[in-house]
Coordinates of N, CA and C in Angstrom, one line a residue:
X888 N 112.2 101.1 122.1 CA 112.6 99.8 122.4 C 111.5 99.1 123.2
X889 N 111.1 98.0 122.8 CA 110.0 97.1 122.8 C 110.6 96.0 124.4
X890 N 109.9 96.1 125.4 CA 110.5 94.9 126.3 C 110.2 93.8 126.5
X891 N 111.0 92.5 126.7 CA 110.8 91.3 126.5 C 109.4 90.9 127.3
X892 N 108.5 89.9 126.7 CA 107.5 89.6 127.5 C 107.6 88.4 127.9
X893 N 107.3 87.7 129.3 CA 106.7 86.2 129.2 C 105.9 85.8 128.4
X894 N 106.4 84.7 128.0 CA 104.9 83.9 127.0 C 103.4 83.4 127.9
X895 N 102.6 83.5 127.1 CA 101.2 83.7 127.3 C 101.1 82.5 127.1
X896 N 99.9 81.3 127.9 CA 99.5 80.2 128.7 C 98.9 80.1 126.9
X897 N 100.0 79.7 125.9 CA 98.7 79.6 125.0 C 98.5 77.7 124.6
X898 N 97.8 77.4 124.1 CA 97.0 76.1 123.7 C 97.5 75.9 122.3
X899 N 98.0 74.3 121.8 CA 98.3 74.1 120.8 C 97.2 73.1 120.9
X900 N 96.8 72.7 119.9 CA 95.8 71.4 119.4 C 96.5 71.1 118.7
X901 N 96.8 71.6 117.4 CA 97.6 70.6 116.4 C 98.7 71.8 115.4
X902 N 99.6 71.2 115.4 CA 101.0 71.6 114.9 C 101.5 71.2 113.5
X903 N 100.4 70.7 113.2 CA 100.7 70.3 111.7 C 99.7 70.1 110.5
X904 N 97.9 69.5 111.0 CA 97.0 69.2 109.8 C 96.2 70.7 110.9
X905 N 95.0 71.3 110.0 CA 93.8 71.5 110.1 C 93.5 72.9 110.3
X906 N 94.8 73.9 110.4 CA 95.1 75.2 109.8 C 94.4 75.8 108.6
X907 N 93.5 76.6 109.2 CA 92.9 77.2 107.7 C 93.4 78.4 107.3
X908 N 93.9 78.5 106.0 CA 95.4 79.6 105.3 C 94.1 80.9 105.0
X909 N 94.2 81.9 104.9 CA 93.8 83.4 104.9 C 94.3 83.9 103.6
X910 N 94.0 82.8 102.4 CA 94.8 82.9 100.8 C 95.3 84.6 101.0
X911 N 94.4 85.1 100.6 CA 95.1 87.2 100.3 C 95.5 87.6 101.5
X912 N 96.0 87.1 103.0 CA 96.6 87.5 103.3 C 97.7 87.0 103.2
X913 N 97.6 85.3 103.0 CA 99.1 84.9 103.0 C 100.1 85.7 101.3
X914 N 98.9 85.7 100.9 CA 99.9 86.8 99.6 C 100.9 88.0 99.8
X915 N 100.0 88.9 100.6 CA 100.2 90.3 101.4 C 101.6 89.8 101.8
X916 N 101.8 88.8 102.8 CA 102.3 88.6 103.9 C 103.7 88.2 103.0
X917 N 103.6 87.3 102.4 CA 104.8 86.8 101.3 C 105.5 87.6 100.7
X918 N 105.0 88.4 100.2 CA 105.5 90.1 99.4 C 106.3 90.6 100.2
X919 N 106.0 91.1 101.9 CA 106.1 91.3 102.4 C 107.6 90.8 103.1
X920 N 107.2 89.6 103.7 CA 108.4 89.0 104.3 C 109.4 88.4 103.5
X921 N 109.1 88.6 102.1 CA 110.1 88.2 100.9 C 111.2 89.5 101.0
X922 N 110.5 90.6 101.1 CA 111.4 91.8 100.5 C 112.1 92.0 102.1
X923 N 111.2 92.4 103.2 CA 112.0 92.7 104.0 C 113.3 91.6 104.3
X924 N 112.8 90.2 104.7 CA 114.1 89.3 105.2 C 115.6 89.5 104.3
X925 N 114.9 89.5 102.9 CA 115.7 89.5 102.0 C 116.8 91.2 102.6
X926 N 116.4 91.7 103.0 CA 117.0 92.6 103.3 C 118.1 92.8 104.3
X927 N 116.9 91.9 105.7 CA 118.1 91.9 106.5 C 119.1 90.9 106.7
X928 N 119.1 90.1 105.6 CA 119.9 89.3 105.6 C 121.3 89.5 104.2
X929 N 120.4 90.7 103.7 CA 121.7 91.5 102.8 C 122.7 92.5 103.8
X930 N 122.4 92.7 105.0 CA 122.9 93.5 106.2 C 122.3 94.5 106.5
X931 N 120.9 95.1 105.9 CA 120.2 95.3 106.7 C 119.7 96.1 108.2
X932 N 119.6 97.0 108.6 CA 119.8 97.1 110.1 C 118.1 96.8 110.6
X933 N 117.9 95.7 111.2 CA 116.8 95.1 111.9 C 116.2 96.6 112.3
X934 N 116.9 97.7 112.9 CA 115.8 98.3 114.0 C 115.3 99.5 112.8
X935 N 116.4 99.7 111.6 CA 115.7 100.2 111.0 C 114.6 99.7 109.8
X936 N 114.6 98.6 109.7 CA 113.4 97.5 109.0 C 112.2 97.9 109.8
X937 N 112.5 97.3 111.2 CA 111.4 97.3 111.9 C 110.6 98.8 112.3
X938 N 111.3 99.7 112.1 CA 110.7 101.0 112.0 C 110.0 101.4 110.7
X939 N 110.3 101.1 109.4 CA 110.0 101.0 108.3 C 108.4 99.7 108.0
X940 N 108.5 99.1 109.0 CA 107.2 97.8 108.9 C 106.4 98.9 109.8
X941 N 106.4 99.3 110.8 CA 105.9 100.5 111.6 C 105.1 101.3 111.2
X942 N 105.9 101.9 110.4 CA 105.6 103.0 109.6 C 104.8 102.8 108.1
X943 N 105.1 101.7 107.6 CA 103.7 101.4 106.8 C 102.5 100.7 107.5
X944 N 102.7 100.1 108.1 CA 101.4 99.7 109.1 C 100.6 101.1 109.1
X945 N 101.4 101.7 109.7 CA 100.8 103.2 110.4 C 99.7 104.1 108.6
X946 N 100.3 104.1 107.9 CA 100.2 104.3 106.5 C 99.4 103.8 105.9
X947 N 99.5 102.5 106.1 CA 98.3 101.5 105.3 C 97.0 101.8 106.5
X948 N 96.9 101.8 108.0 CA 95.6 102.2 108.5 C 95.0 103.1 108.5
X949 N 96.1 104.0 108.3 CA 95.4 105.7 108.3 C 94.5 106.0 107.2
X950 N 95.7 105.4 106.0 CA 94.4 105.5 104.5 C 93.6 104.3 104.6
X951 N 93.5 103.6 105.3 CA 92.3 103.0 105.2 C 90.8 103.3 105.7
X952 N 91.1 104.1 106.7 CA 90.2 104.4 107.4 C 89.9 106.3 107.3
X953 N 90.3 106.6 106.1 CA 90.0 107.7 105.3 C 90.9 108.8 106.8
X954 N 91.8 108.8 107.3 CA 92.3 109.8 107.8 C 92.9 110.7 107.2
X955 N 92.5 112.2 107.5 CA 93.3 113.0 107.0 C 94.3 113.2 106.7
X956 N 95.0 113.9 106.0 CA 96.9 114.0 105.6 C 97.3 114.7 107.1
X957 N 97.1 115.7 107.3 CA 97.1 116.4 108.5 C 97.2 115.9 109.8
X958 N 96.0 114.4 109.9 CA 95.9 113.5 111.0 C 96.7 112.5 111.1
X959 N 97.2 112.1 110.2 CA 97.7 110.7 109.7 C 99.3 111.4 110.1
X960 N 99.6 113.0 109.7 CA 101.1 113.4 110.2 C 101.2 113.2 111.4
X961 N 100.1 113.6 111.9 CA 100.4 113.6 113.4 C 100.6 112.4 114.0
X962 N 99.9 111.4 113.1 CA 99.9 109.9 114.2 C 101.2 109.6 113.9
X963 N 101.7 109.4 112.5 CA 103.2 108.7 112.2 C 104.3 110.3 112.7
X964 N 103.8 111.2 113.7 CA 104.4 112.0 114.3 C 104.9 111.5 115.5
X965 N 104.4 110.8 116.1 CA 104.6 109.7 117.4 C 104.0 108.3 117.2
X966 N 105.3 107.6 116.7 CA 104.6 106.3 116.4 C 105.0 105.5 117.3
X967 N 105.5 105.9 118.1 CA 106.1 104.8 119.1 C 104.9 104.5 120.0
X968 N 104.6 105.8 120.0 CA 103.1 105.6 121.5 C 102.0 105.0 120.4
X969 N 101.4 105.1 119.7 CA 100.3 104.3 119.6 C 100.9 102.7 118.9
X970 N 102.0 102.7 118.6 CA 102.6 101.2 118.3 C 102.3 100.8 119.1
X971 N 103.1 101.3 120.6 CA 102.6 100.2 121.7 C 102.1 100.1 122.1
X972 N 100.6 101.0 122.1 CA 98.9 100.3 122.4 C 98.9 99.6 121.3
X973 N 98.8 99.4 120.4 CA 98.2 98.3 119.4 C 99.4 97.3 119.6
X974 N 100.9 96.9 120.3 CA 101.2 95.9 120.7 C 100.5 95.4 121.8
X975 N 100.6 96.2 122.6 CA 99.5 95.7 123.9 C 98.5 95.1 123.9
X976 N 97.6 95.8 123.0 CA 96.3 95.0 122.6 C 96.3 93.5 122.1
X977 N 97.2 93.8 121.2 CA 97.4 92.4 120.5 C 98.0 91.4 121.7
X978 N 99.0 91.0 122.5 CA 99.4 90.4 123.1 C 98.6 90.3 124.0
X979 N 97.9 90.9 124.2 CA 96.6 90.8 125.6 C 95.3 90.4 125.4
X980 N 95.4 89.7 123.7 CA 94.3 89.0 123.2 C 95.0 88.1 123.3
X981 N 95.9 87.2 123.1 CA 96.7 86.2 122.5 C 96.1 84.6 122.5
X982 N 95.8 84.8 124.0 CA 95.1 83.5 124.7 C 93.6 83.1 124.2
X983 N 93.0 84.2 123.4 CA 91.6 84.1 122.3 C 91.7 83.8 120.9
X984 N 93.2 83.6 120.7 CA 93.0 83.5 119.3 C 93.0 82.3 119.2
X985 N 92.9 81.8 117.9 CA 92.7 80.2 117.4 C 94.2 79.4 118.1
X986 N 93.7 78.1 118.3 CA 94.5 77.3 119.2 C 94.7 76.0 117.9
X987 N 94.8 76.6 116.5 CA 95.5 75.5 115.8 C 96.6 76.5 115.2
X988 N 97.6 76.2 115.4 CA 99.3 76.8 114.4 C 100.4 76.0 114.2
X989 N 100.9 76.5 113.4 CA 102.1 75.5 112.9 C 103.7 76.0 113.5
X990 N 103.8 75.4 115.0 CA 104.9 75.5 115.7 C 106.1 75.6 115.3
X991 N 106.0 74.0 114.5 CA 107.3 73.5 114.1 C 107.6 74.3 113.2
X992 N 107.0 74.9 111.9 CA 107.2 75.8 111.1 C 107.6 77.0 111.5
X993 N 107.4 77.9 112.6 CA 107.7 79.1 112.8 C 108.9 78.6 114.0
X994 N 109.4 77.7 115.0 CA 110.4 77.4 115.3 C 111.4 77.7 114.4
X995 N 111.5 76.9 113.3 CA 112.1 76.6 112.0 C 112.6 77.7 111.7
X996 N 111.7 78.5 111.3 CA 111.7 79.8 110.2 C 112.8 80.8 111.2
X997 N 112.0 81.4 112.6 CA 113.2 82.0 113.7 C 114.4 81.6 113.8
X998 N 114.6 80.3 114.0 CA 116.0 79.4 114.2 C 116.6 79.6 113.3
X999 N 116.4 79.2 112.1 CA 117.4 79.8 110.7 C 117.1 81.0 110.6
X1000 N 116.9 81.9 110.6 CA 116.9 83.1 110.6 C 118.0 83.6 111.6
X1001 N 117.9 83.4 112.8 CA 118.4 83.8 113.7 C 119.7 83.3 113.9
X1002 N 120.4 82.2 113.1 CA 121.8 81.3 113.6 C 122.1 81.3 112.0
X1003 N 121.4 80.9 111.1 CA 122.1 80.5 110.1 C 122.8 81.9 109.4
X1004 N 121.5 83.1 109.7 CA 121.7 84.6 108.7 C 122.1 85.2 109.6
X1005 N 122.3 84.7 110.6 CA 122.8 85.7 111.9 C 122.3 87.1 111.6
X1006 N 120.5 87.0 111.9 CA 119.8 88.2 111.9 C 119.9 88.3 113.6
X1007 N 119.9 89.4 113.8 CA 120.3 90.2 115.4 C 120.7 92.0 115.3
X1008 N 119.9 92.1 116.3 CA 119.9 93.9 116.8 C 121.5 94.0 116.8
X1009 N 122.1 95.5 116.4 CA 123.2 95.8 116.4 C 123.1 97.3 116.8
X1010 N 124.1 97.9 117.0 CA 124.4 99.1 116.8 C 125.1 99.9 115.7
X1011 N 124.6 101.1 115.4 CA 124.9 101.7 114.5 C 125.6 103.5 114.7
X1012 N 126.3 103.8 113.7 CA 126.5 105.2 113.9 C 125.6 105.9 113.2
X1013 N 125.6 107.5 113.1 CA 124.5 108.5 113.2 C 124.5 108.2 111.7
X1014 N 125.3 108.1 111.2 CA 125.6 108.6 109.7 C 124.7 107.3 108.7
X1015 N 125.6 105.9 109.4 CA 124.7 104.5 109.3 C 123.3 104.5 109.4
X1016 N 123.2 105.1 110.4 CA 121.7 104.7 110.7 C 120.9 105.2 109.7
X1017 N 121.4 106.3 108.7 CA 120.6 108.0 108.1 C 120.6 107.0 107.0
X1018 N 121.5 106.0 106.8 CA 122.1 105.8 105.5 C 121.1 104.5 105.1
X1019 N 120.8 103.8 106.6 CA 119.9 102.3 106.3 C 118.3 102.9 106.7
X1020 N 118.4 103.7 107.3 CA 116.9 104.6 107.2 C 116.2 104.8 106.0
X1021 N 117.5 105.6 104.8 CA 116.5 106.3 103.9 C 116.7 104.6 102.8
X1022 N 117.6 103.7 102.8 CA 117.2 102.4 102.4 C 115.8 101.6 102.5
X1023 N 116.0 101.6 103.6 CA 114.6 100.7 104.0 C 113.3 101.8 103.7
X1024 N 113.1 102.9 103.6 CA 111.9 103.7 103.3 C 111.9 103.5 101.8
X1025 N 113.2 103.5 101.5 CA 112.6 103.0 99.8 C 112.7 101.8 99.5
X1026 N 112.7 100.8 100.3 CA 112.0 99.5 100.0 C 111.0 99.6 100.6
X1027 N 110.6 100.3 101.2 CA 109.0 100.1 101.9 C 108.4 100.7 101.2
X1028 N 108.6 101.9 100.2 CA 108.0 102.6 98.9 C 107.7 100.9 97.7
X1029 N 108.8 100.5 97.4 CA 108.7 99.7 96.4 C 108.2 98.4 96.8
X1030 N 107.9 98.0 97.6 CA 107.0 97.3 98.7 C 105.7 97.7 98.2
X1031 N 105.5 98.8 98.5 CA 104.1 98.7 98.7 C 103.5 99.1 97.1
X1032 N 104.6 99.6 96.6 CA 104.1 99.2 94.7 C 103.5 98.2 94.4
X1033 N 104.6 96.8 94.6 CA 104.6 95.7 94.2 C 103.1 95.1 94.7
X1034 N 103.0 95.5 95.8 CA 101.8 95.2 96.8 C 100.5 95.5 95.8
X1035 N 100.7 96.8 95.5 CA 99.7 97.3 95.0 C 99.5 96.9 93.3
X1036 N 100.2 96.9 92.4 CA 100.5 95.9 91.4 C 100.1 94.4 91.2
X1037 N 99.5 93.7 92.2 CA 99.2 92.5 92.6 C 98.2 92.7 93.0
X1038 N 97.3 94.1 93.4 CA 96.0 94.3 93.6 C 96.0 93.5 95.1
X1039 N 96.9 93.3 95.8 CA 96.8 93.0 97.4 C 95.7 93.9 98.3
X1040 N 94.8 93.4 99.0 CA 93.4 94.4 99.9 C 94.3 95.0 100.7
X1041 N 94.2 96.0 100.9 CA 94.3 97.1 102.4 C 94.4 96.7 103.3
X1042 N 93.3 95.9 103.6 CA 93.3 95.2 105.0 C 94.8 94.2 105.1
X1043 N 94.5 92.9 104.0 CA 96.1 92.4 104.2 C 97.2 93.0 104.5
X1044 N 97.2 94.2 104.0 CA 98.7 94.5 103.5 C 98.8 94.9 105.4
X1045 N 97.7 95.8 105.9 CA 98.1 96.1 107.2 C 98.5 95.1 108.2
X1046 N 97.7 93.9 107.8 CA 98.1 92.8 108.8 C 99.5 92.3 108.3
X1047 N 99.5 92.1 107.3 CA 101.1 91.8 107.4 C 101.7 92.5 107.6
X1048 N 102.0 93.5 107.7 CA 103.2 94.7 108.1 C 103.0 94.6 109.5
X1049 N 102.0 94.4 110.6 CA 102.2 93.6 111.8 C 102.7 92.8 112.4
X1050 N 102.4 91.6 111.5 CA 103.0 90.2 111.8 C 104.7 90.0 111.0
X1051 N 104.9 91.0 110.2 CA 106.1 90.8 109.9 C 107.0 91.7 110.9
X1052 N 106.8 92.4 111.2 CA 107.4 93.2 112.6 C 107.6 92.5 113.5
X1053 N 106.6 91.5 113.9 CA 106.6 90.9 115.1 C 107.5 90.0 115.1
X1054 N 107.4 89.5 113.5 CA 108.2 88.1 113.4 C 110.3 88.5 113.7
X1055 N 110.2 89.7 113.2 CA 111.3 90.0 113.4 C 111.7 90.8 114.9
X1056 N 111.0 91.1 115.5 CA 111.1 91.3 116.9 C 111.2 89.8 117.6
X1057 N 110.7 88.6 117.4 CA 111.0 87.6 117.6 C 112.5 86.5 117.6
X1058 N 112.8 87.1 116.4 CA 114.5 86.6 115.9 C 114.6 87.5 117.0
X1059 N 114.4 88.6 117.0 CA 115.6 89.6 118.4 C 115.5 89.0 119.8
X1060 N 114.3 88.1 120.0 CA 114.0 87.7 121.0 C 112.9 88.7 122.1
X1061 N 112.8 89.1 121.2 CA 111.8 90.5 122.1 C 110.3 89.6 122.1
X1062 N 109.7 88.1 121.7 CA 108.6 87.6 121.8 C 109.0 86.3 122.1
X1063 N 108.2 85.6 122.5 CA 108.6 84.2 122.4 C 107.8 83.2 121.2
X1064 N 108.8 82.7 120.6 CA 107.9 81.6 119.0 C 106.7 81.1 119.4
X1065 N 106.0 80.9 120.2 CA 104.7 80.3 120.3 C 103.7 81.3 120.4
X1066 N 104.0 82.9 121.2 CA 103.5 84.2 120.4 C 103.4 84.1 118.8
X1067 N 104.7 84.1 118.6 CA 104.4 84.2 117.3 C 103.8 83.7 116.1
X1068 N 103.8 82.6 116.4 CA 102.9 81.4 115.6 C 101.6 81.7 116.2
X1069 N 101.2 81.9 117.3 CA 100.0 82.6 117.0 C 99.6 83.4 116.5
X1070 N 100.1 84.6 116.4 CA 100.0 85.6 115.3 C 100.1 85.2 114.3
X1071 N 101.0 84.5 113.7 CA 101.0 84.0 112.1 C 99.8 83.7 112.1
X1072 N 99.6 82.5 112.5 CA 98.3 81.9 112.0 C 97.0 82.4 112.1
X1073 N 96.6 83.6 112.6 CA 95.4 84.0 113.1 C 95.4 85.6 112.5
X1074 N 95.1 86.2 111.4 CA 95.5 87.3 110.9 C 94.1 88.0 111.3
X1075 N 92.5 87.2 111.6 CA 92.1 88.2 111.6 C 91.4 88.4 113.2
X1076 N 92.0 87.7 114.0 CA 91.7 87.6 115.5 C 92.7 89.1 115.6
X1077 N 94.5 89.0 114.8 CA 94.8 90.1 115.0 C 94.1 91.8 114.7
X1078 N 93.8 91.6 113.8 CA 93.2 92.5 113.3 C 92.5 93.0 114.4
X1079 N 91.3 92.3 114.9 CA 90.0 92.5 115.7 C 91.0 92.8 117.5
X1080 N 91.9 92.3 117.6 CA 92.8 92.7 118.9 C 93.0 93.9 119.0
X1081 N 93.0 94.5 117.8 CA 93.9 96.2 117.7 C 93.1 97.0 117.0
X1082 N 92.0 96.7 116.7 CA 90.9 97.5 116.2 C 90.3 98.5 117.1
X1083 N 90.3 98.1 118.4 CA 89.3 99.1 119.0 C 90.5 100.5 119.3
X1084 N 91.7 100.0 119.4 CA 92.4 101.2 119.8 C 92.6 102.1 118.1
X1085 N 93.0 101.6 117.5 CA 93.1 102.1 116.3 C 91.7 103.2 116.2
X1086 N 90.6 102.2 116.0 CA 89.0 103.7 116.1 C 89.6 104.6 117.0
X1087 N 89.8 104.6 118.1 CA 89.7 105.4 119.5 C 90.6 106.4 118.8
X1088 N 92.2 106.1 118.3 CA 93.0 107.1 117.6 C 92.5 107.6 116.9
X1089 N 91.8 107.3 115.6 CA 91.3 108.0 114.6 C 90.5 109.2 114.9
X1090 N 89.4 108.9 115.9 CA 88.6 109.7 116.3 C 89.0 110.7 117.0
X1091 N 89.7 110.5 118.0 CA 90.7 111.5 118.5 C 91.6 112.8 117.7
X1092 N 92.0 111.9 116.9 CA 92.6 112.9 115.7 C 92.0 113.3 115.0
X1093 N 90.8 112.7 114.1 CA 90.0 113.5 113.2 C 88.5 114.5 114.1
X1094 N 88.6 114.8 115.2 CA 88.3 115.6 116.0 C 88.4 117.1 116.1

């Protein structure tokens, strides 16, 4: 469980013109936030989505960065601890990323999400949980088909399995929308946020 942050002193210039779009990531990212929302708004259990965005994040960096099968078990062996250095990192850039995003758009997008599909954290039983667990691992298999079928880069696919996480830790209220719109709009300031811990892991493990 992820704990709520204050929002970070961030800078809007403009909320509407002068946003420059990231074409193949906004692809990635579309695929992405098409399949999952679609999901948790079929009922879905948010925490097990968001474990499943996690967990391919974790998947798409490892094989990108040539990690071993062996090393790569071990990382998605404990994914909670290095998740939350690479949340940390990222949020502790925030204030460096680009200061043009589209507010009103990701306002929008959480608000309906959140009241109209009445997307929100729940509880579940053991049996439930086993049952939306092995669901969402096979849409995160056929996810990353599709992904891969569209010839989507590596790099995208990881950034969006970030920012789609985040976005839905957002509906939970676990960020605040002006986080998030920064993150939306800045895929590769993200990237460069969580890079140096990512190396530091790799090397660690393939050690």
């Amino acid at each position: 469980m992820f704990r709520m942050r204050g929002s970070k002193n961030l800078k809007i210039a403009d909320t509407t013109d002068g946003a420059v779009r990231d074409e193949p990531f906004e692809h990635a990212f579309a695929i992405i936030d098409s399949c999952f929302i679609g999901a948790l708004i079929s009922g879905a259990s948010v925490e097990c989505v968001k474990a499943a965005l996690s967990y391919g994040f974790l998947q798409v960096a490892g094989a990108r960065r040539d990690l071993s099968r062996a090393a790569q078990n071990g990382w998605l062996g404990e994914p909670e601890f290095i998740w939350q250095l690479i949340i940390d990192a990222m949020i502790d850039e925030l204030e460096n990323f680009g200061d043009v995003f589209d507010l009103d758009e990701a306002e929008f997008d959480v608000e309906f999400l959140r009241n109209e599909c009445r997307i929100a954290q729940g509880s579940l039983s053991e049996f439930e949980e086993r049952r939306h667990s092995k669901i969402c691992h096979l849409l995160l298999q056929q996810c990353l088909e599709t992904l891969s079928r569209s010839l989507a880069d590596a790099r995208d696919v990881e950034i969006a399995f970030l920012v789609e996480w985040m976005k839905i830790a957002t509906i939970c209220g676990e960020f605040s929308v002006d986080e998030f719109a920064a993150v939306r709009a800045n895929p590769s300031e993200v990237e460069a946020s969580y890079s140096r811990v990512i190396e530091q892991q790799v090397e660690e493990l393939s050690s």
